[in-house]
JSON list of C-alpha atoms in Angstrom, two decimals:
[
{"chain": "A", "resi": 15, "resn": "UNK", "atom": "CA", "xyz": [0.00, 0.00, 0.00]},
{"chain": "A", "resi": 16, "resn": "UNK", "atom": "CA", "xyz": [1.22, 3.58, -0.95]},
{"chain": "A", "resi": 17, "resn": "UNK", "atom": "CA", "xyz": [1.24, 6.38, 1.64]},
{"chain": "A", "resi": 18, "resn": "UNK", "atom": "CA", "xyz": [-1.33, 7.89, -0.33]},
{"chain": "A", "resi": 19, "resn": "UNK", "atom": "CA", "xyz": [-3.45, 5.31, 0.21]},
{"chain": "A", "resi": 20, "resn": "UNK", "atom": "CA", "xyz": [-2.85, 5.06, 3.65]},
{"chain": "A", "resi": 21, "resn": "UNK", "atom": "CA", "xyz": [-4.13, 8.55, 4.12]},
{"chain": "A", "resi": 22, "resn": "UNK", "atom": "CA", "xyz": [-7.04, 7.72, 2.33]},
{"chain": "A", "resi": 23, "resn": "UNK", "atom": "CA", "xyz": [-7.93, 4.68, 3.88]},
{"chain": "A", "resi": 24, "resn": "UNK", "atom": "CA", "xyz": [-6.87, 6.93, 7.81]},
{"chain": "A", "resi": 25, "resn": "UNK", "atom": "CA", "xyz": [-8.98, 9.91, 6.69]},
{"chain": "A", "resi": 26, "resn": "UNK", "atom": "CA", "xyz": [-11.83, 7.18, 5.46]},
{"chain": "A", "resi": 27, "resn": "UNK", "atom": "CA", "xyz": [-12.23, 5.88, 8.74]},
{"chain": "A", "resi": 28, "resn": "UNK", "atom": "CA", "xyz": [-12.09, 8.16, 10.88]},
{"chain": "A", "resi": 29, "resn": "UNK", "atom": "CA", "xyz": [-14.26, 10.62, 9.09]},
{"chain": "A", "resi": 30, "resn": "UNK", "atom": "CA", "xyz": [-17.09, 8.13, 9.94]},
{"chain": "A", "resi": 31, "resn": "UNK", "atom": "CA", "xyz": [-15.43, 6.54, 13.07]},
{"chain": "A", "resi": 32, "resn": "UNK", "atom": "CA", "xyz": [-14.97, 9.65, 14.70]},
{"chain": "A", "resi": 33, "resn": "UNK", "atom": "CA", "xyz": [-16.95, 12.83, 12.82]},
{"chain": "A", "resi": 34, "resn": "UNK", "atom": "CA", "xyz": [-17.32, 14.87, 15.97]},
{"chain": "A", "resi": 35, "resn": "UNK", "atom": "CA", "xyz": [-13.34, 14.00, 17.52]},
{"chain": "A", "resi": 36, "resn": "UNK", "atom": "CA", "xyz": [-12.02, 16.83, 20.17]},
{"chain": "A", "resi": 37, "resn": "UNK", "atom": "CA", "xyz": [-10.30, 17.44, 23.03]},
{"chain": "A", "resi": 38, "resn": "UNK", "atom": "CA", "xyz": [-10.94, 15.94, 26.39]},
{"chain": "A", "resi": 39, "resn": "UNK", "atom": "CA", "xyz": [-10.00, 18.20, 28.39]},
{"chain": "A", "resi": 40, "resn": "UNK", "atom": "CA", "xyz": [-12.80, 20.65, 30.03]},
{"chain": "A", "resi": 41, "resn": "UNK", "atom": "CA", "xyz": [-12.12, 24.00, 29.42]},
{"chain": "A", "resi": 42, "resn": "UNK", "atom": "CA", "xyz": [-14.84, 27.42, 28.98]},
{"chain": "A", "resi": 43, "resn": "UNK", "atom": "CA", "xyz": [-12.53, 29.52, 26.83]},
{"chain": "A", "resi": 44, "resn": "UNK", "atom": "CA", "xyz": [-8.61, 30.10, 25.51]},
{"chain": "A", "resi": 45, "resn": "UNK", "atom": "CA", "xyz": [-7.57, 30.82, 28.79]},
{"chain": "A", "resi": 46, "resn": "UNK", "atom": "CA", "xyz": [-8.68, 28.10, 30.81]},
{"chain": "A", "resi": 47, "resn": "UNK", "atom": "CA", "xyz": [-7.63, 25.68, 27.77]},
{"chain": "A", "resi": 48, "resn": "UNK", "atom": "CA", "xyz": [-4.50, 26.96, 27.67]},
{"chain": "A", "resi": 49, "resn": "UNK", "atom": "CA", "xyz": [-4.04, 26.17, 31.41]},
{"chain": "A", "resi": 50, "resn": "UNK", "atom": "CA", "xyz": [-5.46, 23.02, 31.10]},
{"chain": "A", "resi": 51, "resn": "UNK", "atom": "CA", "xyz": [-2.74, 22.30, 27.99]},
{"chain": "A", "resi": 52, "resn": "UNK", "atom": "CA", "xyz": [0.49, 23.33, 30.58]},
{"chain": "A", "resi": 53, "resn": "UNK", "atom": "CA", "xyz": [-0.75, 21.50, 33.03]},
{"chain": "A", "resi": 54, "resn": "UNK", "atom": "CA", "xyz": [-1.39, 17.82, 30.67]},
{"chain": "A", "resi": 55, "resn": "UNK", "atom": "CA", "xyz": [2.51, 17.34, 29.73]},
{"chain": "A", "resi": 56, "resn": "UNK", "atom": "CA", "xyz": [2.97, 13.99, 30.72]},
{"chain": "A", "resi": 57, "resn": "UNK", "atom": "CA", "xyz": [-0.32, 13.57, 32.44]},
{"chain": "A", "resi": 58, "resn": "UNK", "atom": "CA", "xyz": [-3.06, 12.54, 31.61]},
{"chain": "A", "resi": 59, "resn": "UNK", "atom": "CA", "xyz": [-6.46, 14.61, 30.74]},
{"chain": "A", "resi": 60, "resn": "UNK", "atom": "CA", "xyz": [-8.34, 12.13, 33.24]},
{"chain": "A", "resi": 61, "resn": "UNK", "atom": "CA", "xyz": [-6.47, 13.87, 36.07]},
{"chain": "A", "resi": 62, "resn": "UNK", "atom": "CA", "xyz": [-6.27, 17.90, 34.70]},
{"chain": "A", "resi": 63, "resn": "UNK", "atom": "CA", "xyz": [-9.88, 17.37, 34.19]},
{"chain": "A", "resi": 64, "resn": "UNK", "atom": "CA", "xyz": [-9.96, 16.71, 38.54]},
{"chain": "A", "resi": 65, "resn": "UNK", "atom": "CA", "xyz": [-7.70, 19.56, 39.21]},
{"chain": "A", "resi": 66, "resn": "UNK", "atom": "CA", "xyz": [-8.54, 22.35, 36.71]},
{"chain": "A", "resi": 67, "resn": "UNK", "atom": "CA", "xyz": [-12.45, 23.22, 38.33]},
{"chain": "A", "resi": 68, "resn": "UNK", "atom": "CA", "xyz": [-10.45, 24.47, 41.42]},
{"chain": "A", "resi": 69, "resn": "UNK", "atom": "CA", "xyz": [-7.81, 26.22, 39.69]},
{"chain": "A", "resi": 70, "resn": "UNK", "atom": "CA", "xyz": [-10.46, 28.00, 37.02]},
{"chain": "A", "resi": 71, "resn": "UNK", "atom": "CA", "xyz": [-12.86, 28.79, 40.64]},
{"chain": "A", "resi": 72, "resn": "UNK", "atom": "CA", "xyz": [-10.28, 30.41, 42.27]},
{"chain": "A", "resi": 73, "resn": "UNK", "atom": "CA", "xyz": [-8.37, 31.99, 39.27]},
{"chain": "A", "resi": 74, "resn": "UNK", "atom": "CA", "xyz": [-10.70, 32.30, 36.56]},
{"chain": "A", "resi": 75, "resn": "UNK", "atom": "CA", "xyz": [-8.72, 34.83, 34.18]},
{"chain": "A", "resi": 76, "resn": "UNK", "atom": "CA", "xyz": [-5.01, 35.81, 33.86]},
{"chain": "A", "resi": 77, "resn": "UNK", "atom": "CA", "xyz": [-5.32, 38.89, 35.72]},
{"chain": "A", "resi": 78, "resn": "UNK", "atom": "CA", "xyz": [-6.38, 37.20, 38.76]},
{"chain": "A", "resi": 79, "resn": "UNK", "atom": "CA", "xyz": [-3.32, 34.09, 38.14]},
{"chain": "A", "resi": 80, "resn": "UNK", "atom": "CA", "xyz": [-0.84, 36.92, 37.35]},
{"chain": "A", "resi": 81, "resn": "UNK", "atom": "CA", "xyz": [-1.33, 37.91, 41.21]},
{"chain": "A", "resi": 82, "resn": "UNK", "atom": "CA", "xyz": [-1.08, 34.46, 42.54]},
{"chain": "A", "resi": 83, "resn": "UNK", "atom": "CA", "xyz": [2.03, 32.88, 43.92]},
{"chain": "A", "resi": 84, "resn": "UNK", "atom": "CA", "xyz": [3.55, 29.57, 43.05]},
{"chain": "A", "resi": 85, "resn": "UNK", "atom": "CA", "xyz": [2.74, 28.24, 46.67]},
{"chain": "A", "resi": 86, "resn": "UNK", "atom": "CA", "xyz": [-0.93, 29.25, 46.28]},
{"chain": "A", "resi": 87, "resn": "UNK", "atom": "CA", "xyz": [-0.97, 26.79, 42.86]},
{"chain": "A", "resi": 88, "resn": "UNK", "atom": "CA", "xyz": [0.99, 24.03, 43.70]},
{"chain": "A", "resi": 89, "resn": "UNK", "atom": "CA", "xyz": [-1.67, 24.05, 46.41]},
{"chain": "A", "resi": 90, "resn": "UNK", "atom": "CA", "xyz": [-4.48, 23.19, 44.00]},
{"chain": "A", "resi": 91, "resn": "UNK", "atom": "CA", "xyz": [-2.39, 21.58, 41.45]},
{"chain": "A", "resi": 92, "resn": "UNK", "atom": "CA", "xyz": [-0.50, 19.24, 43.42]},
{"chain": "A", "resi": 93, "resn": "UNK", "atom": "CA", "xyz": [-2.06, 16.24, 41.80]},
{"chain": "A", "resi": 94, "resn": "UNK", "atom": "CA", "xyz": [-0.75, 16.39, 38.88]},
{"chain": "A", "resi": 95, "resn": "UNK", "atom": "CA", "xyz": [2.69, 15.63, 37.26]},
{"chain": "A", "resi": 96, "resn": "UNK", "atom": "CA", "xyz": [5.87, 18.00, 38.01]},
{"chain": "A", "resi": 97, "resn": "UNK", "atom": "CA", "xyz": [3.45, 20.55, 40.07]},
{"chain": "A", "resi": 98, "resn": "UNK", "atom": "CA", "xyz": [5.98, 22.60, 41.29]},
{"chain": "A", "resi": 99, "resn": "UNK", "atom": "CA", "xyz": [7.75, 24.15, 37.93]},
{"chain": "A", "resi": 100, "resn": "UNK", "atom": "CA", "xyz": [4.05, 23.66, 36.22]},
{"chain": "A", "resi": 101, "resn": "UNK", "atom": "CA", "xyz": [2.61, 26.22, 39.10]},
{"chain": "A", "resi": 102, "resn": "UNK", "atom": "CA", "xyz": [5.56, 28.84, 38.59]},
{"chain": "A", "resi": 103, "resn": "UNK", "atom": "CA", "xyz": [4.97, 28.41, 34.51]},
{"chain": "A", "resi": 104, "resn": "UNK", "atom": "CA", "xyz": [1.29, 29.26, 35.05]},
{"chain": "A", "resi": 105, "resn": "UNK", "atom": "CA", "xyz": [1.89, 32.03, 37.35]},
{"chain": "A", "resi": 106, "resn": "UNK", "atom": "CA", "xyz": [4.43, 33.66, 35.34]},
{"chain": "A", "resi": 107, "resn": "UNK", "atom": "CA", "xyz": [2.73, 33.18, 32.10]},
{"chain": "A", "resi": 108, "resn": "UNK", "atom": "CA", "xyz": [-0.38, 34.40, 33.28]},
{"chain": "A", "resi": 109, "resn": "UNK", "atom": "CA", "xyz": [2.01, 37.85, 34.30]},
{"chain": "A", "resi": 110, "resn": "UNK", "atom": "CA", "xyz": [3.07, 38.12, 30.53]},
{"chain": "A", "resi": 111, "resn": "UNK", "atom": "CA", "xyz": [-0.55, 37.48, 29.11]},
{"chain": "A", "resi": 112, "resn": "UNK", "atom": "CA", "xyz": [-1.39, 40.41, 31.27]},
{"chain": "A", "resi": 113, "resn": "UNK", "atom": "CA", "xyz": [1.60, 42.75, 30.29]},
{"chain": "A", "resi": 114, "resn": "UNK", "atom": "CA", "xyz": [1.78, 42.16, 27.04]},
{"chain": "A", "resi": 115, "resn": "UNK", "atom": "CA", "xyz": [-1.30, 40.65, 25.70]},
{"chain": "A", "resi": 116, "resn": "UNK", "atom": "CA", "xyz": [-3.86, 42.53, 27.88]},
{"chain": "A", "resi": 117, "resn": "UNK", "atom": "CA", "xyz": [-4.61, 39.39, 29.45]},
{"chain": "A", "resi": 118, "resn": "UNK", "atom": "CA", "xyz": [-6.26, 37.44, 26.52]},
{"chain": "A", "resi": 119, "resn": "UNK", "atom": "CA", "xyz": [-4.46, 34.01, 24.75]},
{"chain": "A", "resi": 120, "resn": "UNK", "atom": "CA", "xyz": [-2.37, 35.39, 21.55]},
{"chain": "A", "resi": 121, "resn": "UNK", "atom": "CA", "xyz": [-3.73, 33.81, 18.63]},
{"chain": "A", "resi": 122, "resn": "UNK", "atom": "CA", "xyz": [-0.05, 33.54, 16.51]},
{"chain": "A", "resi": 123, "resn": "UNK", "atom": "CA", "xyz": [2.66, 30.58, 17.10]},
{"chain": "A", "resi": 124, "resn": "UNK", "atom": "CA", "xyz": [5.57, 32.89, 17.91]},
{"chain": "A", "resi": 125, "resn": "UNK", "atom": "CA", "xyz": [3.67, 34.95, 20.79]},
{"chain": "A", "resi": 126, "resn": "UNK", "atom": "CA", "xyz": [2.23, 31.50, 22.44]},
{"chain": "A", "resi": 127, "resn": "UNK", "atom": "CA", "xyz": [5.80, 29.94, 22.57]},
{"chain": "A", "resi": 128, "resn": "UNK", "atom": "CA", "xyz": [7.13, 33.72, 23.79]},
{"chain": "A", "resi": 129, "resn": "UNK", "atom": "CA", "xyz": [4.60, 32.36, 27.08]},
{"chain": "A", "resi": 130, "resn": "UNK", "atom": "CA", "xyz": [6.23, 30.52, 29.96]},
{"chain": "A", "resi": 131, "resn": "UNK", "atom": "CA", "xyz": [6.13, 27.02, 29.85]},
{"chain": "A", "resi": 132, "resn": "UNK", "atom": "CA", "xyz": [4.49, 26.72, 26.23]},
{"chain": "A", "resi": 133, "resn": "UNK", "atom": "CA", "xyz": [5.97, 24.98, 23.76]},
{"chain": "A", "resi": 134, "resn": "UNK", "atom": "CA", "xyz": [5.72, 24.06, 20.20]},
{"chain": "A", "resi": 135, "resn": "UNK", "atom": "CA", "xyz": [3.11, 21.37, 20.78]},
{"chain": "A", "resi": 136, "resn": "UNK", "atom": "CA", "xyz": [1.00, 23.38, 23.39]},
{"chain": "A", "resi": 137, "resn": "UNK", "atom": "CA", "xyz": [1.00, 26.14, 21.18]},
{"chain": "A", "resi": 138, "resn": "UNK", "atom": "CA", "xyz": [-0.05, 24.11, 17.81]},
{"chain": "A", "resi": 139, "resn": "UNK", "atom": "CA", "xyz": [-2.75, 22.59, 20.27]},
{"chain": "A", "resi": 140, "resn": "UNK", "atom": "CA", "xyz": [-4.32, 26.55, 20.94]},
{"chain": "A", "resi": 141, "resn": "UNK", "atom": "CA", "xyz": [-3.97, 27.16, 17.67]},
{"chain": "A", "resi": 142, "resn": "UNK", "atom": "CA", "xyz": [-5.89, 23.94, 16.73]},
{"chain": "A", "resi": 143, "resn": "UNK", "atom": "CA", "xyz": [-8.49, 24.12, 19.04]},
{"chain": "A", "resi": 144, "resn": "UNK", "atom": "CA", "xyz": [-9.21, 27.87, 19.82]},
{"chain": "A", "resi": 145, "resn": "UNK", "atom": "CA", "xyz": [-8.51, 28.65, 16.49]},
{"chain": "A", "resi": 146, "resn": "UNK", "atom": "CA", "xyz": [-9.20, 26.23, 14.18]},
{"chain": "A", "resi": 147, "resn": "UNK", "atom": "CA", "xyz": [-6.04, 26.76, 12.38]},
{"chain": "A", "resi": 148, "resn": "UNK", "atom": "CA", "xyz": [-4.21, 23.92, 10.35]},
{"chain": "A", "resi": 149, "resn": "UNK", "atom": "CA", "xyz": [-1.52, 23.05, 13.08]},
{"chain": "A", "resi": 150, "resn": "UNK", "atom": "CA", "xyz": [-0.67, 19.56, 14.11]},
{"chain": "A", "resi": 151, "resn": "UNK", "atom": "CA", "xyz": [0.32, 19.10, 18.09]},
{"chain": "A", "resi": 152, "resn": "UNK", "atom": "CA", "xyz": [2.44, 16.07, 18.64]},
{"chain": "A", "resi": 153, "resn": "UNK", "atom": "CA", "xyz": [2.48, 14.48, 21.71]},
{"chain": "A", "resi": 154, "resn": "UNK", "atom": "CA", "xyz": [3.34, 10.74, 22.29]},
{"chain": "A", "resi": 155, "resn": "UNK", "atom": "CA", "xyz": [0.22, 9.26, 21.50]},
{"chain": "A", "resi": 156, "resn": "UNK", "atom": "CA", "xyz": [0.41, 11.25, 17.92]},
{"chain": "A", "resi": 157, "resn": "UNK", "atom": "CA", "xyz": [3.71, 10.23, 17.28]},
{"chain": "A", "resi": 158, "resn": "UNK", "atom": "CA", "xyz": [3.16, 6.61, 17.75]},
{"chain": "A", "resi": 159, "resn": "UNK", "atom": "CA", "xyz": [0.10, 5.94, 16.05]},
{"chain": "A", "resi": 160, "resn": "UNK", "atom": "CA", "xyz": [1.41, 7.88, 13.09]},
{"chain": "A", "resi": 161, "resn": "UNK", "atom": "CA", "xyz": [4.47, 5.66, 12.71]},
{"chain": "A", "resi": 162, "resn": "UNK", "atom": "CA", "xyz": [2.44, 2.20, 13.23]},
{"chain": "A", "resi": 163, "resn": "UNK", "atom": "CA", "xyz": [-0.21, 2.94, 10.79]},
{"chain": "A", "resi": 164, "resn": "UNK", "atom": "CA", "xyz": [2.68, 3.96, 8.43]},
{"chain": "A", "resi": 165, "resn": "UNK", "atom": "CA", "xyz": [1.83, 7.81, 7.49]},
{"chain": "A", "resi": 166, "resn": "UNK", "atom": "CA", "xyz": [4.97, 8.61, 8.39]},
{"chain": "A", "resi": 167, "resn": "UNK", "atom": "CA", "xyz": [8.33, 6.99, 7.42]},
{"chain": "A", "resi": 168, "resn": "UNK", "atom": "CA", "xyz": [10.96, 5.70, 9.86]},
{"chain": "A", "resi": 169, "resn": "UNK", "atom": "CA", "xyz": [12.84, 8.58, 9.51]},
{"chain": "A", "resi": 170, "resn": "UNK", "atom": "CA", "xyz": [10.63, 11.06, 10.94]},
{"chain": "A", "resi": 171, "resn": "UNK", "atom": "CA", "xyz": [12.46, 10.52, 14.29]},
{"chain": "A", "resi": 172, "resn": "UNK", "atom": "CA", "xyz": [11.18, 13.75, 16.20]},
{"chain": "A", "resi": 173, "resn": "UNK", "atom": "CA", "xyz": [8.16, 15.57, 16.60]},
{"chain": "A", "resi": 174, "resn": "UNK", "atom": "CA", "xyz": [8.94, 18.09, 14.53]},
{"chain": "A", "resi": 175, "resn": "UNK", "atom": "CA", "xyz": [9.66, 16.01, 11.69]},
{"chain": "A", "resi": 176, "resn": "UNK", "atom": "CA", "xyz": [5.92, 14.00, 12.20]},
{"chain": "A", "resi": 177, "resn": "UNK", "atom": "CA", "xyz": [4.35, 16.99, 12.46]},
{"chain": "A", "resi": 178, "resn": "UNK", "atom": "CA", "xyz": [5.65, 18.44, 8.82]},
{"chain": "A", "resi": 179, "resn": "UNK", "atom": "CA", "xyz": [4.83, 15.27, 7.12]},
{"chain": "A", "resi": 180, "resn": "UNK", "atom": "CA", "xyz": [1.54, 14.71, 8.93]},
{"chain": "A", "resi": 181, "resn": "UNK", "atom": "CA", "xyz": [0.30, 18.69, 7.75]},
{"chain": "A", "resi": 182, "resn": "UNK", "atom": "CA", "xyz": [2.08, 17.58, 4.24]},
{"chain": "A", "resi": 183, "resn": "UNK", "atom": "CA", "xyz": [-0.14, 15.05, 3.97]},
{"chain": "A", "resi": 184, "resn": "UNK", "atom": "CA", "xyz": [-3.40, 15.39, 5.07]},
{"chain": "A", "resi": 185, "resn": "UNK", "atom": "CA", "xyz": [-6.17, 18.34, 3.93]},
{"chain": "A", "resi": 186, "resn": "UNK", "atom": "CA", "xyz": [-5.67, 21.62, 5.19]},
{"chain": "A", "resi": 187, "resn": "UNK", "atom": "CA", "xyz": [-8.77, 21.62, 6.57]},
{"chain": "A", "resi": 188, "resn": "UNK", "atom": "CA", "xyz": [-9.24, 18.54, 8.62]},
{"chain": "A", "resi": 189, "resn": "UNK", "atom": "CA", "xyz": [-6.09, 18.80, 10.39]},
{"chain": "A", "resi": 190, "resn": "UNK", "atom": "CA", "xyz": [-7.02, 20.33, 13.29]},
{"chain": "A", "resi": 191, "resn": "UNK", "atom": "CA", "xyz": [-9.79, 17.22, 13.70]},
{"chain": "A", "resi": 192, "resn": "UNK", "atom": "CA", "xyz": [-6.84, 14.67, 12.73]},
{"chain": "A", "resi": 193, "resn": "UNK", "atom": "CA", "xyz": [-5.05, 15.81, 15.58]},
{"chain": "A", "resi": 194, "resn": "UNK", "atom": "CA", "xyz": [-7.77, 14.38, 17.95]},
{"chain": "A", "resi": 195, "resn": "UNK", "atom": "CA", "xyz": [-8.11, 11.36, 15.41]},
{"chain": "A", "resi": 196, "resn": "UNK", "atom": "CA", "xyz": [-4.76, 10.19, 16.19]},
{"chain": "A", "resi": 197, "resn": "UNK", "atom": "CA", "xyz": [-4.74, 11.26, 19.39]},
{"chain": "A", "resi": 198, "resn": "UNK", "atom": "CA", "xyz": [-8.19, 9.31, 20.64]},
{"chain": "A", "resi": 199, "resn": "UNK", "atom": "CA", "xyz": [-6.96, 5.96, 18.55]},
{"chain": "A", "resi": 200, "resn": "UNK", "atom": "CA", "xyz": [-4.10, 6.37, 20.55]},
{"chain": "A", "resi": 201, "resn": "UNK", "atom": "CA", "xyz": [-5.28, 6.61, 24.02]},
{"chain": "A", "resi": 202, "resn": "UNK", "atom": "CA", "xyz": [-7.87, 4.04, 23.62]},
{"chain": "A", "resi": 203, "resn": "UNK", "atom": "CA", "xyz": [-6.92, 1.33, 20.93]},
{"chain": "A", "resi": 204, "resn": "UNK", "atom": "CA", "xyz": [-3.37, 1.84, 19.91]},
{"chain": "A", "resi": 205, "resn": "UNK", "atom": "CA", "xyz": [-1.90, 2.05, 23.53]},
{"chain": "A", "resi": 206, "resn": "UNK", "atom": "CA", "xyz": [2.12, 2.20, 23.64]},
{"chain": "A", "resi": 207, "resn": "UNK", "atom": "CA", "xyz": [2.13, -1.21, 26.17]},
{"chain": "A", "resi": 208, "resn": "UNK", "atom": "CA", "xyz": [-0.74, -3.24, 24.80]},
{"chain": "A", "resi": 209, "resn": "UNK", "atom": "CA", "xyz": [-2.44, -2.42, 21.57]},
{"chain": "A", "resi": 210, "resn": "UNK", "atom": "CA", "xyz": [-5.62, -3.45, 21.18]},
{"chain": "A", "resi": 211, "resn": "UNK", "atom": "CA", "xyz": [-5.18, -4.41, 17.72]},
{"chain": "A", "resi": 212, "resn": "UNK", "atom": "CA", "xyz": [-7.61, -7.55, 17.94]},
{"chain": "A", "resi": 213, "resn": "UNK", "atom": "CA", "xyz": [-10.39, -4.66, 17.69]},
{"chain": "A", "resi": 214, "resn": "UNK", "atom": "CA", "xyz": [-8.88, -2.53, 15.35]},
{"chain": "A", "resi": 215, "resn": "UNK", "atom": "CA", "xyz": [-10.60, -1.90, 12.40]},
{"chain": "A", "resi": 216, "resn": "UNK", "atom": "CA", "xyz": [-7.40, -0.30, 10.53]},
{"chain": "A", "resi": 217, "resn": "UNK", "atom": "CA", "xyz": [-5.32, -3.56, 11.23]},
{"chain": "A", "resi": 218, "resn": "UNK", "atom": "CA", "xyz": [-6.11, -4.59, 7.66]},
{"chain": "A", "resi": 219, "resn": "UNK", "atom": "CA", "xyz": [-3.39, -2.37, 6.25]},
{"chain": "A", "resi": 220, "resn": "UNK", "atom": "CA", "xyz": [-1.77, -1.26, 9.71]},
{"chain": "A", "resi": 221, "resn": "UNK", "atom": "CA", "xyz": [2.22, -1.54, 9.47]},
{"chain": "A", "resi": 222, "resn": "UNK", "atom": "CA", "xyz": [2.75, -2.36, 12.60]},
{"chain": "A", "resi": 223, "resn": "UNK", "atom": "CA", "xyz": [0.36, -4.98, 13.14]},
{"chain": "A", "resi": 224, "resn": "UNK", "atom": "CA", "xyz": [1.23, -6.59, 9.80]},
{"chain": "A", "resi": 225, "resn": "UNK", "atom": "CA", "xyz": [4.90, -7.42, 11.55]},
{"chain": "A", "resi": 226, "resn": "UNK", "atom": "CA", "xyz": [2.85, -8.26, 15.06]},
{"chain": "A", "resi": 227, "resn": "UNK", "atom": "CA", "xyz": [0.18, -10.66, 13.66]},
{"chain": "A", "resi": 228, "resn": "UNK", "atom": "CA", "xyz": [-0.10, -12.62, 16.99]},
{"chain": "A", "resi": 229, "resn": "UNK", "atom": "CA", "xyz": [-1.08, -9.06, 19.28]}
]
């Protein structure tokens, strides 16, 4: 099978599969999203989704966070992984949305990764999901999936490198729903331990499955 086809046969599937895909995370608006983003990095949404209700109640805009201290965060945030350096991030990027932004989420790549603690794939995630723009976030599930279902070759070793042939690749304008596509098959069916590729539908022309008949 070509690559070509393999992004016909992905964007097939999921297209019925998974028409309405998005993020899990609970958020009201680009500020509370973006929060909930910082604080996911190797966590998962389960848990955010536990702690964020208390953050948003006591701090529910950047103006308010920008006053906070890290103590008063880690506080709330505790839960969650690395709490300590994700409660100064939040603090201190909630100071710059306020000085330079006027206290609302930028809506262009450079200014997001300008904010503490955002990085590429945080800021292709706003982007994505506040503003439907064609960005692809690559996070661990992403990466995987893309590399056992063969849309990307072996030599995309880094995120970076996924997320250009990934954008390459599939229609401008369902990118931003791809993201979740990849990122749902992921956390559910393709899981990095034990794949569930006995109820896969896509393990008729997966790569990975076809050298792991037995899973």
């Amino acid at each position: 099978m070509t690559k070509k086809e393999r992004y016909i046969q992905f964007i097939e599937h999921f297209t019925n599969a998974m028409p309405d895909a998005k993020t899990e995370l609970k958020y009201g608006n680009a500020f509370e999203l973006l929060c909930a983003v910082m604080l996911s990095a190797q966590c998962t949404d389960k848990r955010v989704n536990m702690v964020t209700p208390h953050l948003f109640a006591a701090y529910p805009d950047a103006s308010s966070l920008s006053k906070a201290t890290k103590e008063d965060v880690v506080v709330i945030v505790g839960s969650v992984s690395y709490p300590n350096s994700k409660a100064e991030h939040l603090v201190q990027m909630a100071k710059m949305l306020v000085e330079r932004h006027n206290g609302e989420v930028p809506s262009d790549f450079d200014s997001l990764v300008a904010l503490p603690g955002v990085g590429r794939k945080t800021a292709n995630v706003m982007l994505s999901v506040v503003f439907n723009q064609a960005t692809m976030a690559v996070d661990t599930h992403v990466f995987r999936v893309s590399h056992r279902l063969g849309l990307v070759s072996d030599k995309c070793t880094t995120p970076l490198a996924v997320e250009k042939e990934l954008t390459k690749n599939i229609p401008e304008e369902i990118i931003p729903k791809a993201h979740h596509w990849l990122i749902l098959h992921g956390r559910y069916v393709c899981k990095a331990q034990r794949p569930l590729c006995k109820e896969c539908e896509l393990k008729i022309w997966c790569k990975y499955y076809k050298t792991n008949p037995s899973l």
